[in-house]
mmCIF file of N, CA and C in Angstrom:
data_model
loop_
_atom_site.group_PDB
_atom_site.id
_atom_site.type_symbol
_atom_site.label_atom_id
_atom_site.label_comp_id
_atom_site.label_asym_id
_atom_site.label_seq_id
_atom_site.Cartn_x
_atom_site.Cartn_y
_atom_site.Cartn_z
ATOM 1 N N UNK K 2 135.332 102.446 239.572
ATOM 2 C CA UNK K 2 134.101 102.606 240.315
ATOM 3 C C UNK K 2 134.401 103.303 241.629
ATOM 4 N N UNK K 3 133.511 104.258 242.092
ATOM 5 C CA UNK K 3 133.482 104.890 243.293
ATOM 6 C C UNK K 3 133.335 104.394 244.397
ATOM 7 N N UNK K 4 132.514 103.180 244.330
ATOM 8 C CA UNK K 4 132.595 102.268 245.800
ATOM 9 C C UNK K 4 133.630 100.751 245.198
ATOM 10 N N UNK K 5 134.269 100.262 246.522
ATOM 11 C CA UNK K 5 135.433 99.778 246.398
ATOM 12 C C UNK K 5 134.600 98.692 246.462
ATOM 13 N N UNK K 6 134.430 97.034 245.998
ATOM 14 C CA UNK K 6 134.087 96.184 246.863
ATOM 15 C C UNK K 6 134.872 94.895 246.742
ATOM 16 N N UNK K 7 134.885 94.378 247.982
ATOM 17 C CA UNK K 7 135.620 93.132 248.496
ATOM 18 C C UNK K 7 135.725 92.066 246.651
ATOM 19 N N UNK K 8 136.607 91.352 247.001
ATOM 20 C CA UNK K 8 136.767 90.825 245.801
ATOM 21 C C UNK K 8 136.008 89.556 245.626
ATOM 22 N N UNK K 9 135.187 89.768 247.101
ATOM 23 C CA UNK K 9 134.436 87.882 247.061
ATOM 24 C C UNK K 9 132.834 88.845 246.522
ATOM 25 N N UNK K 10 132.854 89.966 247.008
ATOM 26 C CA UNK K 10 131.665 90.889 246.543
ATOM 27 C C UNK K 10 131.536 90.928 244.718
ATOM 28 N N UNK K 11 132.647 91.278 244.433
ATOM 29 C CA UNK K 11 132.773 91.415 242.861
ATOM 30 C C UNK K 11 132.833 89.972 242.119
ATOM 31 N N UNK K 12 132.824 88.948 242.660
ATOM 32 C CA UNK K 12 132.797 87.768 242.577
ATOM 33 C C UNK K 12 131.116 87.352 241.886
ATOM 34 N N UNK K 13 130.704 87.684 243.190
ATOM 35 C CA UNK K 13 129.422 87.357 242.771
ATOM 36 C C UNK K 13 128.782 87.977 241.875
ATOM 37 N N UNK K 14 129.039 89.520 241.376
ATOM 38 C CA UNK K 14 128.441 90.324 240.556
ATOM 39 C C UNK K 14 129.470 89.265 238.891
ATOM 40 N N UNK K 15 130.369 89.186 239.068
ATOM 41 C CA UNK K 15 130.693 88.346 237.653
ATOM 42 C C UNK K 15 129.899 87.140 237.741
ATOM 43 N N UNK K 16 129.412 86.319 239.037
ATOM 44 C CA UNK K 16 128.776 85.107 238.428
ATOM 45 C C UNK K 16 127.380 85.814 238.405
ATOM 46 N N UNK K 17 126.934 86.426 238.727
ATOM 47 C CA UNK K 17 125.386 86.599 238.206
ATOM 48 C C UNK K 17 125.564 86.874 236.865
ATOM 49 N N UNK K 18 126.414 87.833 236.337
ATOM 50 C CA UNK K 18 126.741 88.718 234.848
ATOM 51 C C UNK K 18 126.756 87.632 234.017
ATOM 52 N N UNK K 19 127.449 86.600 234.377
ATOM 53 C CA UNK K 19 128.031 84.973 233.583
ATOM 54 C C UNK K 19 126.494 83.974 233.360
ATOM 55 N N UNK K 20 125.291 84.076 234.957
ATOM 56 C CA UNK K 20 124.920 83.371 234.526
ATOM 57 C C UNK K 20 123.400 83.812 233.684
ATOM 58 N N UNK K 21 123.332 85.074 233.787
ATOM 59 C CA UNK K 21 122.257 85.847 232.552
ATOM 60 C C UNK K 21 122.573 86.154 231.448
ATOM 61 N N UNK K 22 124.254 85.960 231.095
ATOM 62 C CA UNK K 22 124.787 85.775 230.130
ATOM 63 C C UNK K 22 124.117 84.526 229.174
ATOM 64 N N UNK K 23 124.875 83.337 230.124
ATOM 65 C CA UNK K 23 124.496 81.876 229.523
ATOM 66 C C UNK K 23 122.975 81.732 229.917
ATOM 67 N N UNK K 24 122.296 81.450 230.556
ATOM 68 C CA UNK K 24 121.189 80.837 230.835
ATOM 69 C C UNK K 24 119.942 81.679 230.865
ATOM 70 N N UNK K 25 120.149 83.143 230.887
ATOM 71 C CA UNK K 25 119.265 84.170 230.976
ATOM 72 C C UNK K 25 118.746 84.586 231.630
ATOM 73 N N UNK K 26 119.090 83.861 233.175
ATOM 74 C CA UNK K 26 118.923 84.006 234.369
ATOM 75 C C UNK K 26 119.665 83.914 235.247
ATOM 76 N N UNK K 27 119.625 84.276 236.504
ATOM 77 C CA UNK K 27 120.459 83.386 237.506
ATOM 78 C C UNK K 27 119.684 83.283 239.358
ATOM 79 N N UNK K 28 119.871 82.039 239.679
ATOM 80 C CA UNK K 28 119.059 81.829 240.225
ATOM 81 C C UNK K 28 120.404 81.382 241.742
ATOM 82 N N UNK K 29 119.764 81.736 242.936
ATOM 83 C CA UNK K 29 121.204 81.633 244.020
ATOM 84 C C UNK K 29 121.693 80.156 244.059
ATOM 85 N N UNK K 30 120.528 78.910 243.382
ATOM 86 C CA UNK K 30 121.583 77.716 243.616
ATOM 87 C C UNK K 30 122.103 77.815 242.826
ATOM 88 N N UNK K 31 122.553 78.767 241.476
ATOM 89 C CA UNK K 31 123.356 78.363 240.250
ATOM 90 C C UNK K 31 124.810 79.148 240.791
ATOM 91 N N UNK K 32 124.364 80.446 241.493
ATOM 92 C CA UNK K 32 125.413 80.883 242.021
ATOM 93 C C UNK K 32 125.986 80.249 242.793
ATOM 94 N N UNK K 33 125.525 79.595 243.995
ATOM 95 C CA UNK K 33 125.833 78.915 245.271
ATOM 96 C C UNK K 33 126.738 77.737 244.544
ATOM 97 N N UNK K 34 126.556 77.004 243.753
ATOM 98 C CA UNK K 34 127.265 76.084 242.235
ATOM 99 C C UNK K 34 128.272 76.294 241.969
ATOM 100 N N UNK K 35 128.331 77.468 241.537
ATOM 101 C CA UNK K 35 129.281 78.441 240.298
ATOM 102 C C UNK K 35 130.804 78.514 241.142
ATOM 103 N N UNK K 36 129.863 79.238 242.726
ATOM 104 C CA UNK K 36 131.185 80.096 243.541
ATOM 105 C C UNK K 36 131.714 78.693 244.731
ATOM 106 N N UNK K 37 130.793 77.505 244.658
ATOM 107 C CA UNK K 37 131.177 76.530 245.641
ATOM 108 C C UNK K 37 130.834 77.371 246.692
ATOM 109 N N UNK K 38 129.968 77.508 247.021
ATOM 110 C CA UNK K 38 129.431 78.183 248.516
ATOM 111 C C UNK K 38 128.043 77.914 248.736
ATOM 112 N N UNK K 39 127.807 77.986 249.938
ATOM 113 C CA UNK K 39 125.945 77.436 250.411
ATOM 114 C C UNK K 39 125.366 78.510 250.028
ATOM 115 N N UNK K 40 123.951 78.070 250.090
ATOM 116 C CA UNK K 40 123.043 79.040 249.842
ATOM 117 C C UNK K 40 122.866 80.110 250.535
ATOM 118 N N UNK K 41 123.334 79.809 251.811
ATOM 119 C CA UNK K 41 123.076 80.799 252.840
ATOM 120 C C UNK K 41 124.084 81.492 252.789
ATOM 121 N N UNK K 42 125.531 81.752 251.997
ATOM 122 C CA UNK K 42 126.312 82.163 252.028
ATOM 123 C C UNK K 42 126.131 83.752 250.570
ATOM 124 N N UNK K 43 125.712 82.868 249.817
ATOM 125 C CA UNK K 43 124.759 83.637 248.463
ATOM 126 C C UNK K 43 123.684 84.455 249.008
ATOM 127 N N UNK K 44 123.224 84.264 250.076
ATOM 128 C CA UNK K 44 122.024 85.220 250.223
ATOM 129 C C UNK K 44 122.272 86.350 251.501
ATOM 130 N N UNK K 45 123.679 86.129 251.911
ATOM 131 C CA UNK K 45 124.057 86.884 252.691
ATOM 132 C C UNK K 45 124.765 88.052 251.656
ATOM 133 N N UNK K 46 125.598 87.693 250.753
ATOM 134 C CA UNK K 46 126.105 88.420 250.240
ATOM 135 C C UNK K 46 124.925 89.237 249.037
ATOM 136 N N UNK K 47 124.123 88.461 248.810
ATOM 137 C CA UNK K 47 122.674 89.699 247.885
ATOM 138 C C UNK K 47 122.562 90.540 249.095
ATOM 139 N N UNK K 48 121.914 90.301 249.601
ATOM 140 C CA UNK K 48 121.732 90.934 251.217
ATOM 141 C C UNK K 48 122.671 92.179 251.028
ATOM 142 N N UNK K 49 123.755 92.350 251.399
ATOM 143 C CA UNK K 49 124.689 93.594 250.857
ATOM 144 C C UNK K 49 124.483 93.789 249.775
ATOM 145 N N UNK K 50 124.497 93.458 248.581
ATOM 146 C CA UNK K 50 124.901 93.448 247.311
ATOM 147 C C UNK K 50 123.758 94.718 246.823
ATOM 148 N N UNK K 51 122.247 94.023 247.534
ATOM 149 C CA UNK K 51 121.129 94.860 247.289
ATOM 150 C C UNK K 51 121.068 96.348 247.764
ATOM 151 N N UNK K 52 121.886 96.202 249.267
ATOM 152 C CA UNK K 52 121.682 97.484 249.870
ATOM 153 C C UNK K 52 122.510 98.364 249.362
ATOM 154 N N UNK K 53 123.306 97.879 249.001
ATOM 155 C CA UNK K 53 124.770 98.907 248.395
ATOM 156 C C UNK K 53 124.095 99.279 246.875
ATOM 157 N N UNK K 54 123.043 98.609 246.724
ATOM 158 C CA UNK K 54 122.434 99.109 244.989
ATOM 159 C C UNK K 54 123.010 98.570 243.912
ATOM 160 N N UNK K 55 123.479 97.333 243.925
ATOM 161 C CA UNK K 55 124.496 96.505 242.951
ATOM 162 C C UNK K 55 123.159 95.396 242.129
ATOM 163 N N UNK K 56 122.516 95.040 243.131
ATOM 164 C CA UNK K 56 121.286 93.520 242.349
ATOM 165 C C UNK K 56 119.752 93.906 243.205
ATOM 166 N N UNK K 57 119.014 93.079 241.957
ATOM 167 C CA UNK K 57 117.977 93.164 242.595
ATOM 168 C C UNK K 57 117.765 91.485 243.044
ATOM 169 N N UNK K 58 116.454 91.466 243.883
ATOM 170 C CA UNK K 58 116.718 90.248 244.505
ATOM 171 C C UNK K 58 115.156 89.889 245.682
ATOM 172 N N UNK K 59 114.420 89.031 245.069
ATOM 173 C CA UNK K 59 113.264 88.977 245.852
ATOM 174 C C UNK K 59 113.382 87.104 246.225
ATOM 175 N N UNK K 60 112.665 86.887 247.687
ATOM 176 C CA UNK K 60 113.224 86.091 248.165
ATOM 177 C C UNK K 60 112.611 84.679 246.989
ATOM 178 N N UNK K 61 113.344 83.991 247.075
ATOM 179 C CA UNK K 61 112.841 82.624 245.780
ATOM 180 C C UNK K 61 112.728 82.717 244.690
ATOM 181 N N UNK K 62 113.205 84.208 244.873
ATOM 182 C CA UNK K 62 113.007 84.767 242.912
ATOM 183 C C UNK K 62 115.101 84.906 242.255
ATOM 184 N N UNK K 63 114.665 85.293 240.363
ATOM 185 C CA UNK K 63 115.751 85.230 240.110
ATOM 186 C C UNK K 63 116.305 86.622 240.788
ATOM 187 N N UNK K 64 118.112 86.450 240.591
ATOM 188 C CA UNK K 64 118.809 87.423 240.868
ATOM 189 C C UNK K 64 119.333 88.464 240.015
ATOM 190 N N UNK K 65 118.723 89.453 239.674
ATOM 191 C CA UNK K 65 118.966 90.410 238.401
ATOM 192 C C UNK K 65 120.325 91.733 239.088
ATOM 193 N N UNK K 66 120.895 91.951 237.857
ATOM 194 C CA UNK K 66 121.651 93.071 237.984
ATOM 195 C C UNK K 66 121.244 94.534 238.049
ATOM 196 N N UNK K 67 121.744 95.670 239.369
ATOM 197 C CA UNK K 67 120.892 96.990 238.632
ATOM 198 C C UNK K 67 122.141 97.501 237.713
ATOM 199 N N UNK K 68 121.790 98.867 236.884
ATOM 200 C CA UNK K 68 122.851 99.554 235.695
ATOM 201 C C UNK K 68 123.805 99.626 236.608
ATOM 202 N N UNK K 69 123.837 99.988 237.916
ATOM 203 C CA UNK K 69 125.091 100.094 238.953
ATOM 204 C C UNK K 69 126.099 98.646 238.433
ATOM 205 N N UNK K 70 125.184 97.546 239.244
ATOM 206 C CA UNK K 70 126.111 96.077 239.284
ATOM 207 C C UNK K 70 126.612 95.794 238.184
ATOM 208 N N UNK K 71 125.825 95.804 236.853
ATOM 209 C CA UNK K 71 125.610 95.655 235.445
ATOM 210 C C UNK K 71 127.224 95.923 234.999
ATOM 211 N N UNK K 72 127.358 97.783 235.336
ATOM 212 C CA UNK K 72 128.647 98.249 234.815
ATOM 213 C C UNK K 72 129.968 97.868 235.856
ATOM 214 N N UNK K 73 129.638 96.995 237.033
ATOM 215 C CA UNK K 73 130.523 96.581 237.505
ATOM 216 C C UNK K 73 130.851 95.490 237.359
ATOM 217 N N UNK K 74 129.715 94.485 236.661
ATOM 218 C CA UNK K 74 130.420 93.377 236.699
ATOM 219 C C UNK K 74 131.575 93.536 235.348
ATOM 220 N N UNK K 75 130.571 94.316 234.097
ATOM 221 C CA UNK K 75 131.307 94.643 232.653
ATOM 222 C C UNK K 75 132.638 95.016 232.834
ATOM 223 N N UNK K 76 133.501 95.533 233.946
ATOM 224 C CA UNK K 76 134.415 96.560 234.401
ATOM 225 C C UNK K 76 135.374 95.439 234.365
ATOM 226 N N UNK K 77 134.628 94.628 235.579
ATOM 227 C CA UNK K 77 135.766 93.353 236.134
ATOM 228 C C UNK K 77 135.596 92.421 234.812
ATOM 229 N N UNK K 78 134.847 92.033 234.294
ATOM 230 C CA UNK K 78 134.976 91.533 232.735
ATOM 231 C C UNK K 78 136.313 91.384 231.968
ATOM 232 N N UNK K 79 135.909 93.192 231.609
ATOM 233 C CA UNK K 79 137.499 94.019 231.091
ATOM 234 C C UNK K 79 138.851 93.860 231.246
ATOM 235 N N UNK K 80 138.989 93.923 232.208
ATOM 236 C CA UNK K 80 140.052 93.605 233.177
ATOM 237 C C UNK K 80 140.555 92.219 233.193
ATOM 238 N N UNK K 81 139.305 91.098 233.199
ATOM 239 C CA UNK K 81 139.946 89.808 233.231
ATOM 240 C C UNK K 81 140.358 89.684 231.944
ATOM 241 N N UNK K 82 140.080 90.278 230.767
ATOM 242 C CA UNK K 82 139.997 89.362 229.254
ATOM 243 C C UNK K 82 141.201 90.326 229.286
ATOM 244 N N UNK K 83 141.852 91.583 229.542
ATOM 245 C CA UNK K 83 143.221 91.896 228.858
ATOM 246 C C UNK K 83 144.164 91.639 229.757
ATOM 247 N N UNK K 84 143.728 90.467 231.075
ATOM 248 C CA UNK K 84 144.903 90.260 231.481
ATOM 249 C C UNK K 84 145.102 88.572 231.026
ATOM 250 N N UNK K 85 144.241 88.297 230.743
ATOM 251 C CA UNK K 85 143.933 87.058 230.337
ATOM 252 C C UNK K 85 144.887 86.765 228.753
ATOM 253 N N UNK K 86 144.135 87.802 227.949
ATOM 254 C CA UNK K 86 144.782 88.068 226.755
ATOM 255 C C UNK K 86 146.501 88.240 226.755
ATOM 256 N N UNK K 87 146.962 89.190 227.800
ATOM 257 C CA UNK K 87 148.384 89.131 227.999
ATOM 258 C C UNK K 87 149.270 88.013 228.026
ATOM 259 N N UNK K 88 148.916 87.205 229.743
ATOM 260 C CA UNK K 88 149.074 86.017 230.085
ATOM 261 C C UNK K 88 149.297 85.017 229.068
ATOM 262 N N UNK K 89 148.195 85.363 228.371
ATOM 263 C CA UNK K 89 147.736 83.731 227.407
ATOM 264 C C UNK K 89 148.473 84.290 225.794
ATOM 265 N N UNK K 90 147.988 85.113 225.561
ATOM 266 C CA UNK K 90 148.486 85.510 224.017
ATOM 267 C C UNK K 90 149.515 85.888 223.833
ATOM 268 N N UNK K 91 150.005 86.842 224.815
ATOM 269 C CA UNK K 91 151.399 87.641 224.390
ATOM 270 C C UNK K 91 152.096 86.721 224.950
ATOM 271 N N UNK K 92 152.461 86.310 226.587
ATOM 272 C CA UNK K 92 153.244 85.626 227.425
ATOM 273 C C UNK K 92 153.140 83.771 227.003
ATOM 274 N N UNK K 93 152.046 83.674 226.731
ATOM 275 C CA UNK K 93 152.076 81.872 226.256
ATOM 276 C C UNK K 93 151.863 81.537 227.651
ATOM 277 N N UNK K 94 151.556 81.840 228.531
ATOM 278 C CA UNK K 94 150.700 81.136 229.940
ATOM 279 C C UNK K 94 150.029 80.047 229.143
ATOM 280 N N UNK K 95 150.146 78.772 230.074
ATOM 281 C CA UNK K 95 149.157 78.000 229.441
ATOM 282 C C UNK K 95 147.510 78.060 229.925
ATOM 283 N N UNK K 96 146.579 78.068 229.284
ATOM 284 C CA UNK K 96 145.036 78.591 229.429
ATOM 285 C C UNK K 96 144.609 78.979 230.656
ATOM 286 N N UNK K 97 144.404 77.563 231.690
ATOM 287 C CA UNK K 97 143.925 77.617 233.087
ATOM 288 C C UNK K 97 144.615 78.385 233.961
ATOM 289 N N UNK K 98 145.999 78.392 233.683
ATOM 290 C CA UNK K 98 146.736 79.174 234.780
ATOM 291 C C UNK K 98 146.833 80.657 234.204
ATOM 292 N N UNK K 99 146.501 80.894 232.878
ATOM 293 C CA UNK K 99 146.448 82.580 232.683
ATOM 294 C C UNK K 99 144.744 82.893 233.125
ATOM 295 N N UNK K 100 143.995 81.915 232.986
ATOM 296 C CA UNK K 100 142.562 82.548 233.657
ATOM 297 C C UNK K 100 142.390 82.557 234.861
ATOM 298 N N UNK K 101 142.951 81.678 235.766
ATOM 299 C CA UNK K 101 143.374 81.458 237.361
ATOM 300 C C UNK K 101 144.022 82.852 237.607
ATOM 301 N N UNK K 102 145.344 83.177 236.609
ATOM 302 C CA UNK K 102 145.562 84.524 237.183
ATOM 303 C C UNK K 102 145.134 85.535 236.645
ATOM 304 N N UNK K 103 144.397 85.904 236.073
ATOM 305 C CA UNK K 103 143.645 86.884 235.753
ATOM 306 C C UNK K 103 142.172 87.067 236.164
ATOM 307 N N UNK K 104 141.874 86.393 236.806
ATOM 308 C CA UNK K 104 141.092 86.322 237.870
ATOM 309 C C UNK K 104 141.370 86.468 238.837
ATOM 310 N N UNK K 105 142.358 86.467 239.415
ATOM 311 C CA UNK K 105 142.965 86.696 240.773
ATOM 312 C C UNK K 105 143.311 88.344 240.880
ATOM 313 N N UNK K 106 144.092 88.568 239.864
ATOM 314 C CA UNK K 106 144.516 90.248 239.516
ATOM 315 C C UNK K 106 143.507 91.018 239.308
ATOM 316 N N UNK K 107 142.812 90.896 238.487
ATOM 317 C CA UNK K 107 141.667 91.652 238.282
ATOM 318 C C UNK K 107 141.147 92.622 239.279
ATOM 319 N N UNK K 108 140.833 92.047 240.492
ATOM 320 C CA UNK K 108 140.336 92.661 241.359
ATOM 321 C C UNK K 108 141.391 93.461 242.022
ATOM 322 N N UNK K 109 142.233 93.445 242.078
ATOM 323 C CA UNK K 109 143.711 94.604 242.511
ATOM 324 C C UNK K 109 144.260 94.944 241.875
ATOM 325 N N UNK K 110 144.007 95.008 240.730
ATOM 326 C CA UNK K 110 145.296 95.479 239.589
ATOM 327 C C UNK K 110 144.874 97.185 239.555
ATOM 328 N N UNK K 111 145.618 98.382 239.506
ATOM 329 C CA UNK K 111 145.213 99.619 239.501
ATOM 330 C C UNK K 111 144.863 99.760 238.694
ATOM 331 N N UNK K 112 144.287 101.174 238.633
ATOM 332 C CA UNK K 112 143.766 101.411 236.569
ATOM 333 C C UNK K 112 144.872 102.375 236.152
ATOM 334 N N UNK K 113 145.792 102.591 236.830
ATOM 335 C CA UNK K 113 146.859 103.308 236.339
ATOM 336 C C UNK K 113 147.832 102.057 235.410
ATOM 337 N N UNK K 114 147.866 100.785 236.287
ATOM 338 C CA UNK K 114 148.437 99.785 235.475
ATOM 339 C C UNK K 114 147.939 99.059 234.558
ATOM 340 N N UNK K 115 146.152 99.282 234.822
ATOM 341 C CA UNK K 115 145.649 98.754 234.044
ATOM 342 C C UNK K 115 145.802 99.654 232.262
ATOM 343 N N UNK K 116 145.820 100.659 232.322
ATOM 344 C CA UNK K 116 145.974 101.448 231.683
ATOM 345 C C UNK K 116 147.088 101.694 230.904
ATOM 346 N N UNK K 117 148.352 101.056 231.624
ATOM 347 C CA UNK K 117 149.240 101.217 230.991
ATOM 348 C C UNK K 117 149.624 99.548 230.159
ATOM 349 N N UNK K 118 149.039 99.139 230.721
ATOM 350 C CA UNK K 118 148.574 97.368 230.220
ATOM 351 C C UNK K 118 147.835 97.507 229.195
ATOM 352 N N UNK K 119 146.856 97.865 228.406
ATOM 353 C CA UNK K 119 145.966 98.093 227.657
ATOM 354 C C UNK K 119 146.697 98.598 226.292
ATOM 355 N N UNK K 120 147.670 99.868 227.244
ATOM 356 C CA UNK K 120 148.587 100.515 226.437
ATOM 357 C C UNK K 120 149.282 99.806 225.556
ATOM 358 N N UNK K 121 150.392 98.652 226.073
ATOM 359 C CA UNK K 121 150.964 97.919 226.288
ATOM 360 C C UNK K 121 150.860 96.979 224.782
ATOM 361 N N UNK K 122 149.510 96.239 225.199
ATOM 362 C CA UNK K 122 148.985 95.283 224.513
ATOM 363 C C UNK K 122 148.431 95.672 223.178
ATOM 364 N N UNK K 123 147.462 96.842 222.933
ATOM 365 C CA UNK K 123 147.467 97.461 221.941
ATOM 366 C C UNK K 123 148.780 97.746 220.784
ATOM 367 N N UNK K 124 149.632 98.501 221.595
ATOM 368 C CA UNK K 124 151.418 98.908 220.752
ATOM 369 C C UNK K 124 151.596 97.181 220.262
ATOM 370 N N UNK K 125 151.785 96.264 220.866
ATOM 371 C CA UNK K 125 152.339 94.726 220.164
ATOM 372 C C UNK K 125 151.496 94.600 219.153
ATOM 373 N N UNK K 126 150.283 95.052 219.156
ATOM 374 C CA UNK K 126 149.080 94.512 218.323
ATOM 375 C C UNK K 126 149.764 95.070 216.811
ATOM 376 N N UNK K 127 150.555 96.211 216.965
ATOM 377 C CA UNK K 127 150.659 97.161 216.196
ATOM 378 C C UNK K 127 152.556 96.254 215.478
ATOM 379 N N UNK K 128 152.843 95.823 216.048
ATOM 380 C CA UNK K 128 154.409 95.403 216.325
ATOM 381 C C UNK K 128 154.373 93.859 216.050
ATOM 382 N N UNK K 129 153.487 93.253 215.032
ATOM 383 C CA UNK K 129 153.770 91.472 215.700
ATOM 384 C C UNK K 129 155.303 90.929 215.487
ATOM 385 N N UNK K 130 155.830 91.450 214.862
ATOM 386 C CA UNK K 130 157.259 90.551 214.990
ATOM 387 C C UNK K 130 158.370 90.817 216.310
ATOM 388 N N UNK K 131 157.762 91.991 217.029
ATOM 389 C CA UNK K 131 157.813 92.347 218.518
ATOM 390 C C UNK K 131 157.487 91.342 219.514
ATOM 391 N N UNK K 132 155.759 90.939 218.963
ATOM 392 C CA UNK K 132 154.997 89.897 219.899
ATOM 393 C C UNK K 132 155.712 88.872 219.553
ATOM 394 N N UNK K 133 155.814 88.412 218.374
ATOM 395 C CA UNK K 133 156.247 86.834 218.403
ATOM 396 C C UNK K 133 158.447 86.608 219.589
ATOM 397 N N UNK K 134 158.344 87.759 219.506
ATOM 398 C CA UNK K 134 160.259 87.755 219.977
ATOM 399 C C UNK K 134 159.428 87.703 221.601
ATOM 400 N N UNK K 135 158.551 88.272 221.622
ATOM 401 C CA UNK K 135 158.433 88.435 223.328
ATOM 402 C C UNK K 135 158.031 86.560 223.533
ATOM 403 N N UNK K 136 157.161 86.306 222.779
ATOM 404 C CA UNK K 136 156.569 84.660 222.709
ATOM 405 C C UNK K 136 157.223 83.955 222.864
ATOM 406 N N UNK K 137 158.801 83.986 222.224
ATOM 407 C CA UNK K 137 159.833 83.121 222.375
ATOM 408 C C UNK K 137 160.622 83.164 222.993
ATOM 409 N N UNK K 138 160.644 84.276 223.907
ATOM 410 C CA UNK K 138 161.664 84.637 224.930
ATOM 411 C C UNK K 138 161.186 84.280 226.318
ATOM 412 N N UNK K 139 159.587 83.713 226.141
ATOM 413 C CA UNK K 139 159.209 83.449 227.500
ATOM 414 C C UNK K 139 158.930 81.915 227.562
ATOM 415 N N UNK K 140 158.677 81.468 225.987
ATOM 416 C CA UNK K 140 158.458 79.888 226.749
ATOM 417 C C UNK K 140 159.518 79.064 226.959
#
């Protein structure tokens, strides 16, 4: 994406994405919930979120994604599930701590590495008696 944003910014665009996912809506106390933060902390960050063209957002109403936020939250999505997938599938991370860190990376990981990660993970897909030697060499 062409605009960079803070990782507590991209935060919130995955919990809105998560909660129109599940619930079909999302509403700022579900966010304010989700991220452990006040309300007033959620409506500071729509507040940017809106002006930068990421959500829409009317006051007491739900919090919708525009195609901008939409393909950003999908982006950071991406990113979490093949590092997640790495962590957890290839490496044997145990669950919480490969989603803890792949949530954490996500938001800094380059797309040059991401890219070559993708790479990466695909070739084993192709190799399993590769994957299973890497499986046993790490737990």
């Amino acid at each position: 994406m062409s605009e960079k944003l803070s990782e507590s910014l991209e935060n919130y665009l995955e919990t809105i994405a998560f909660l129109k996912r599940e619930n079909k809506v999302a509403r700022v106390k579900d966010i304010s919930k989700m991220l452990n933060v006040k309300s007033s902390s959620v409506n500071i960050a729509l507040n940017v979120l809106m002006e930068k063209g990421f959500v829409l957002h009317e006051r007491y109403g739900y919090v919708d994604l525009t195609s901008k936020g939409q393909a950003v939250a999908d982006d950071i999505q991406k990113k979490e599930d093949i590092l997640f997938l790495f962590f957890h599938d290839i490496l044997g991370v145990e669950k919480e701590a490969a989603l803890k860190d792949a949530c954490k990376i996500e938001h800094t990981i380059s797309d040059e590495s991401l890219a070559k990660l993708i790479y990466f993970v695909g070739m084993l897909d192709k190799e399993p008696a590769l994957k299973k030697n890497i499986q046993k060499k790490t737990k």
